[in-house]
Amino acid sequence: MMAVSQRGALLAFLALLGAGPLLLPEFYVTLLNYIGLYAIVALGLVLLTGVGGLTSFGQAAFVGLGAYTTAYLTTATDLPSWLALVGGSPWLALALGLVGTAAVALLLGALTLRLSGHYLPLGTIAWGISLYFLFGNLEFIGGHTGITGIPALQLAGVEVKSGRAFYYLIWTALLALVWATHNLLDSRAGRAIRALKGGSLMAEAMGVDTARLKIEIFLIAALFACVSGWLYAHLQRFVNPTPFGLGVGIEYLFMAVIGGAASVWGALLGAGVITVLKQWLQDLLPKLLGSSGNFETIVFGVIMVLMLQRARDGLWPLLARLVPVKSGDGQRAAPQGEPLPRRQMPEAGTLLLEVKGATKRFGGLVACNEMQLTVRAGEVLALIGPNGAGKSTMFNLISGVAPLTAGEIVFMGGRIDGMSARAIAQRGMSRSFQHVRLLPTMSVLENAAIGAHMRGSKGVVPAALHLERVEEGRLLAEAARQIERVGLEKQMFEQAGSLALGQQRILEIARALCADPCLLLLDEPAAGLRYLEKQALADLLRRLRAEGMGILLVEHDMDFVMGLADRVVVMEFGQRIAEGLPEEVQRDPAVLEAYLGGVE
Ligand code: ADP
Ligand code: MG
């Protein structure tokens, strides 16, 4: 098959879309209209669920909010005086619908997004059902009969009445939202959204405000649904509660998951497949089974289970593989951009970190007991000790991942115990994780760029409109510089998940360096590295030290530690059992006893 460029494939698709209503019979235009409307909602779910990892069964209720707001405002003859001004105009009703939906979404988001695991989907089911019954039980919006006589839309003085005219409106709206979502995902904010799925811990340590970000994507998905509902109401010209119930909310989720929950085009594909399949099954199944009923739901359920087992990523990746697309980048050049402003580094020898009497209990287990240590600018402090000694726990206490049971931590002259991981990161501490926390399907470059999150400021709106390209270029250039610094430039555009474990650890260091820290916490960075790679890592750490960075290092490899560290602190059973120069510690009988089990 001939390979086509990505742009070529897109242009061909747009040409087909544009010509569609001119060539197709009315029936198909109607079908495509509904596919477009559903795809708008599914697109929101791609962002919320597919990318952000927050499952919602309740999107249909937001569609209902958009539809009912305009239905009511454009038909009611006895609007309360404060609303009378906006009465009759679908466009003002859209604006008001968006504001109302945002308000409801903020409230529901604040109540449910903090729920973890299965409680969030359950929460969305609860409000999905509540809003549905609200629509059905409010007299002023017609109860279960709904509202009829919704006016046609006027666009530049022309009535958008026919299915064909509506087609262009729906698909223009959809494509604009696809474009915006695509832009958003390819940005600083988009990287942070994608980082949510791997749990909030890494993202927070890189300075991402995950709670706020979750609310933002929840809001975006709700607003998309509202737009779809508004279009639906004016296409259909009447509304009742049926299309806004939980069952439909589940179908929207099917669309996003089956189409390919992590790609914007998956929303279109999923909406198309589910809508056509539903139409077909609704025709076929009652005939086959000899009785009427919503049998298609059962079939969807089975498909969903099969997809989750066989093709987690949905149909889009499978389809994309069928069309061999020329990637076109071949030898891609590293991004260039003006360097970002840097932090004022403390002078060498300045006390950066002071841990005083840090204690951490897990139930009866004392993982850290009255630990003391200090790190100065321009020195490498190694924290060593046998497995389970409490080294990683110390890291978590220092970096704000876990709260202290007792004690004090001072960083850059101020207490940081009790502060969030994000606030501590902002003060200039950056870390790597013993169990690497990368986003395996994102490129090495993008993974590193997450570390530079705090050094940018542009949020979702400029990102969606691509108005942040200058800042984005600088962030990516910084990521590229740090990748080159750690020696991963050959892998810059590869998926992080395809790297060897040792290289993934190095990538974690590049990500940490992107934050421009003055204190670097590295948890077993040399594990899994080959000899030469270890030497390269040691060289890198020496260079960082020479620049005045403070480095706190947990490491098992004694040769590595002894050749590099300025001072060593030894832990056993949560206690500090020795501290000193590498050669002193190596001779300390207590250390030999603990660390080497008394042999030698
Ligand atoms: P190290 O990194 O030195 O190998 P850790 O800090 O990971 O040791 O663990 C120290 C001790 O604390 C171990 O006994 C471990 O099982 C325990 N521990 C660590 N994290 C937790 C936790 N979240 N809950 C309960 N126990 C923990
Ligand atoms: Mg550990």
Short mmCIF file of N, CA, C and O in Angstrom, two decimals, residues 215-278:
data_model
loop_
_atom_site.label_atom_id
_atom_site.label_comp_id
_atom_site.label_asym_id
_atom_site.label_seq_id
_atom_site.Cartn_x
_atom_site.Cartn_y
_atom_site.Cartn_z
N ILE A 215 -10.02 19.20 37.96
CA ILE A 215 -11.22 20.03 37.84
C ILE A 215 -11.29 20.64 36.43
O ILE A 215 -12.36 20.70 35.82
N GLU A 216 -10.14 21.07 35.93
CA GLU A 216 -10.15 21.71 34.61
C GLU A 216 -10.59 20.75 33.51
O GLU A 216 -11.40 21.11 32.65
N ILE A 217 -10.07 19.53 33.52
CA ILE A 217 -10.48 18.62 32.44
C ILE A 217 -11.92 18.17 32.64
O ILE A 217 -12.64 17.93 31.68
N PHE A 218 -12.34 18.09 33.87
CA PHE A 218 -13.74 17.76 34.15
C PHE A 218 -14.64 18.85 33.58
O PHE A 218 -15.68 18.58 32.96
N LEU A 219 -14.22 20.08 33.78
CA LEU A 219 -14.97 21.23 33.28
C LEU A 219 -15.01 21.23 31.75
O LEU A 219 -16.07 21.43 31.15
N ILE A 220 -13.88 20.98 31.14
CA ILE A 220 -13.83 20.97 29.66
C ILE A 220 -14.78 19.90 29.12
O ILE A 220 -15.57 20.16 28.21
N ALA A 221 -14.70 18.70 29.69
CA ALA A 221 -15.56 17.61 29.21
C ALA A 221 -17.03 17.98 29.38
O ALA A 221 -17.86 17.71 28.51
N ALA A 222 -17.37 18.62 30.49
CA ALA A 222 -18.75 19.02 30.73
C ALA A 222 -19.18 20.09 29.72
O ALA A 222 -20.31 20.05 29.20
N LEU A 223 -18.31 21.03 29.41
CA LEU A 223 -18.66 22.09 28.47
C LEU A 223 -18.83 21.53 27.05
O LEU A 223 -19.73 21.94 26.32
N PHE A 224 -18.00 20.58 26.67
CA PHE A 224 -18.18 19.92 25.37
C PHE A 224 -19.57 19.28 25.31
O PHE A 224 -20.29 19.41 24.33
N ALA A 225 -19.92 18.58 26.38
CA ALA A 225 -21.22 17.91 26.43
C ALA A 225 -22.34 18.94 26.31
O ALA A 225 -23.34 18.72 25.61
N CYS A 226 -22.16 20.07 26.96
CA CYS A 226 -23.17 21.13 26.92
C CYS A 226 -23.36 21.65 25.49
O CYS A 226 -24.49 21.85 25.03
N VAL A 227 -22.26 21.85 24.78
CA VAL A 227 -22.34 22.31 23.39
C VAL A 227 -23.12 21.30 22.55
O VAL A 227 -24.00 21.66 21.75
N SER A 228 -22.80 20.02 22.76
CA SER A 228 -23.50 18.98 22.02
C SER A 228 -25.00 19.03 22.31
O SER A 228 -25.82 18.91 21.40
N GLY A 229 -25.35 19.22 23.57
CA GLY A 229 -26.77 19.28 23.94
C GLY A 229 -27.47 20.47 23.32
O GLY A 229 -28.62 20.38 22.86
N TRP A 230 -26.79 21.60 23.27
CA TRP A 230 -27.36 22.80 22.66
C TRP A 230 -27.65 22.57 21.18
O TRP A 230 -28.74 22.87 20.68
N LEU A 231 -26.67 21.99 20.47
CA LEU A 231 -26.86 21.68 19.05
C LEU A 231 -28.01 20.69 18.88
O LEU A 231 -28.87 20.85 18.01
N TYR A 232 -28.03 19.69 19.73
CA TYR A 232 -29.06 18.65 19.67
C TYR A 232 -30.45 19.26 19.78
O TYR A 232 -31.36 18.95 18.99
N ALA A 233 -30.62 20.17 20.74
CA ALA A 233 -31.93 20.76 20.98
C ALA A 233 -32.42 21.52 19.74
O ALA A 233 -33.59 21.45 19.38
N HIS A 234 -31.51 22.22 19.08
CA HIS A 234 -31.94 23.01 17.92
C HIS A 234 -32.05 22.18 16.65
O HIS A 234 -32.74 22.56 15.71
N LEU A 235 -31.37 21.05 16.64
CA LEU A 235 -31.53 20.13 15.50
C LEU A 235 -32.87 19.42 15.61
O LEU A 235 -33.67 19.37 14.69
N GLN A 236 -33.13 18.91 16.80
CA GLN A 236 -34.32 18.09 17.05
C GLN A 236 -35.56 18.96 17.21
O GLN A 236 -36.65 18.51 16.91
N ARG A 237 -35.39 20.16 17.71
CA ARG A 237 -36.46 21.14 17.95
C ARG A 237 -37.40 20.76 19.09
O ARG A 237 -38.41 21.41 19.30
N PHE A 238 -37.12 19.63 19.76
CA PHE A 238 -37.83 19.37 21.02
C PHE A 238 -36.90 18.56 21.93
O PHE A 238 -35.97 17.92 21.43
N VAL A 239 -37.11 18.63 23.21
CA VAL A 239 -36.31 17.80 24.12
C VAL A 239 -37.21 17.13 25.15
O VAL A 239 -38.27 17.67 25.51
N ASN A 240 -36.83 15.93 25.55
CA ASN A 240 -37.40 15.30 26.76
C ASN A 240 -36.26 14.60 27.48
O ASN A 240 -35.15 14.53 26.94
N PRO A 241 -36.49 14.09 28.68
CA PRO A 241 -35.34 13.61 29.47
C PRO A 241 -34.65 12.36 28.93
O PRO A 241 -33.50 12.11 29.27
N THR A 242 -35.33 11.57 28.06
CA THR A 242 -34.79 10.26 27.68
C THR A 242 -33.33 10.26 27.23
O THR A 242 -32.55 9.43 27.70
N PRO A 243 -32.91 11.17 26.33
CA PRO A 243 -31.52 11.05 25.85
C PRO A 243 -30.47 11.48 26.87
O PRO A 243 -29.28 11.50 26.55
N PHE A 244 -30.89 11.86 28.07
CA PHE A 244 -29.92 12.38 29.04
C PHE A 244 -29.79 11.48 30.27
O PHE A 244 -29.29 11.89 31.31
N GLY A 245 -30.25 10.25 30.11
CA GLY A 245 -30.23 9.33 31.24
C GLY A 245 -28.90 8.59 31.38
O GLY A 245 -27.98 8.76 30.57
N LEU A 246 -28.83 7.76 32.41
CA LEU A 246 -27.60 7.04 32.70
C LEU A 246 -27.21 6.10 31.57
O LEU A 246 -26.02 5.97 31.23
N GLY A 247 -28.21 5.45 30.97
CA GLY A 247 -27.92 4.50 29.89
C GLY A 247 -27.14 5.16 28.77
O GLY A 247 -26.17 4.60 28.24
N VAL A 248 -27.57 6.37 28.42
CA VAL A 248 -26.87 7.09 27.34
C VAL A 248 -25.49 7.52 27.82
O VAL A 248 -24.52 7.49 27.06
N GLY A 249 -25.39 7.89 29.11
CA GLY A 249 -24.09 8.25 29.66
C GLY A 249 -23.11 7.10 29.52
O GLY A 249 -21.93 7.30 29.22
N ILE A 250 -23.60 5.89 29.74
CA ILE A 250 -22.75 4.70 29.59
C ILE A 250 -22.34 4.53 28.12
O ILE A 250 -21.20 4.20 27.81
N GLU A 251 -23.30 4.80 27.21
CA GLU A 251 -22.98 4.69 25.79
C GLU A 251 -21.87 5.65 25.38
O GLU A 251 -21.00 5.30 24.58
N TYR A 252 -21.90 6.87 25.92
CA TYR A 252 -20.85 7.83 25.60
C TYR A 252 -19.49 7.27 26.02
O TYR A 252 -18.50 7.41 25.31
N LEU A 253 -19.48 6.65 27.18
CA LEU A 253 -18.22 6.08 27.66
C LEU A 253 -17.77 4.94 26.74
O LEU A 253 -16.59 4.82 26.40
N PHE A 254 -18.74 4.10 26.30
CA PHE A 254 -18.45 3.04 25.32
C PHE A 254 -17.74 3.64 24.11
O PHE A 254 -16.76 3.12 23.61
N MET A 255 -18.33 4.75 23.62
CA MET A 255 -17.79 5.36 22.39
C MET A 255 -16.34 5.74 22.58
O MET A 255 -15.49 5.44 21.74
N ALA A 256 -16.05 6.40 23.71
CA ALA A 256 -14.69 6.86 23.95
C ALA A 256 -13.74 5.66 24.08
O ALA A 256 -12.65 5.65 23.50
N VAL A 257 -14.19 4.63 24.81
CA VAL A 257 -13.31 3.48 25.06
C VAL A 257 -13.12 2.65 23.80
O VAL A 257 -12.00 2.25 23.46
N ILE A 258 -14.20 2.41 23.09
CA ILE A 258 -14.12 1.55 21.91
C ILE A 258 -13.37 2.26 20.78
O ILE A 258 -12.58 1.67 20.07
N GLY A 259 -13.59 3.54 20.65
CA GLY A 259 -12.90 4.28 19.59
C GLY A 259 -11.40 4.38 19.85
O GLY A 259 -10.60 4.34 18.94
N GLY A 260 -11.04 4.51 21.10
CA GLY A 260 -9.61 4.67 21.42
C GLY A 260 -9.48 5.79 22.40
O GLY A 260 -9.33 6.95 22.02
N ALA A 261 -9.58 5.45 23.67
CA ALA A 261 -9.79 6.46 24.70
C ALA A 261 -8.66 7.47 24.81
O ALA A 261 -8.83 8.51 25.41
N ALA A 262 -7.53 7.19 24.21
CA ALA A 262 -6.43 8.13 24.41
C ALA A 262 -6.13 8.96 23.17
O ALA A 262 -5.15 9.68 23.13
N SER A 263 -6.97 8.88 22.14
CA SER A 263 -6.68 9.69 20.95
C SER A 263 -7.91 10.46 20.50
O SER A 263 -9.04 9.95 20.56
N VAL A 264 -7.70 11.69 20.06
CA VAL A 264 -8.84 12.55 19.73
C VAL A 264 -9.66 11.96 18.59
O VAL A 264 -10.89 12.06 18.60
N TRP A 265 -9.00 11.31 17.64
CA TRP A 265 -9.77 10.74 16.52
C TRP A 265 -10.55 9.53 16.95
O TRP A 265 -11.54 9.15 16.32
N GLY A 266 -10.12 8.91 18.03
CA GLY A 266 -10.87 7.77 18.56
C GLY A 266 -12.29 8.15 18.92
O GLY A 266 -13.21 7.34 18.82
N ALA A 267 -12.49 9.41 19.34
CA ALA A 267 -13.83 9.86 19.71
C ALA A 267 -14.76 9.79 18.50
O ALA A 267 -15.91 9.36 18.59
N LEU A 268 -14.26 10.23 17.35
CA LEU A 268 -15.07 10.19 16.13
C LEU A 268 -15.34 8.76 15.71
O LEU A 268 -16.47 8.39 15.37
N LEU A 269 -14.29 7.96 15.76
CA LEU A 269 -14.43 6.58 15.34
C LEU A 269 -15.41 5.86 16.25
O LEU A 269 -16.33 5.16 15.79
N GLY A 270 -15.25 6.03 17.57
CA GLY A 270 -16.13 5.37 18.53
C GLY A 270 -17.58 5.80 18.35
O GLY A 270 -18.49 4.97 18.36
N ALA A 271 -17.79 7.11 18.19
CA ALA A 271 -19.15 7.60 18.00
C ALA A 271 -19.75 7.01 16.73
O ALA A 271 -20.92 6.60 16.71
N GLY A 272 -18.94 6.94 15.68
CA GLY A 272 -19.42 6.37 14.42
C GLY A 272 -19.78 4.91 14.57
O GLY A 272 -20.88 4.47 14.21
N VAL A 273 -18.86 4.14 15.11
CA VAL A 273 -19.06 2.69 15.22
C VAL A 273 -20.28 2.38 16.09
O VAL A 273 -21.14 1.60 15.71
N ILE A 274 -20.36 3.01 17.25
CA ILE A 274 -21.45 2.71 18.16
C ILE A 274 -22.80 3.14 17.57
O ILE A 274 -23.80 2.42 17.64
N THR A 275 -22.84 4.31 16.93
CA THR A 275 -24.10 4.80 16.38
C THR A 275 -24.60 3.90 15.26
O THR A 275 -25.78 3.51 15.22
N VAL A 276 -23.71 3.55 14.34
CA VAL A 276 -24.10 2.69 13.22
C VAL A 276 -24.48 1.31 13.72
O VAL A 276 -25.51 0.74 13.33
N LEU A 277 -23.66 0.80 14.63
CA LEU A 277 -23.92 -0.53 15.16
C LEU A 277 -25.25 -0.57 15.89
O LEU A 277 -26.03 -1.52 15.76
N LYS A 278 -25.55 0.48 16.62
CA LYS A 278 -26.79 0.53 17.39
C LYS A 278 -27.98 0.53 16.45
O LYS A 278 -28.94 -0.22 16.63
#
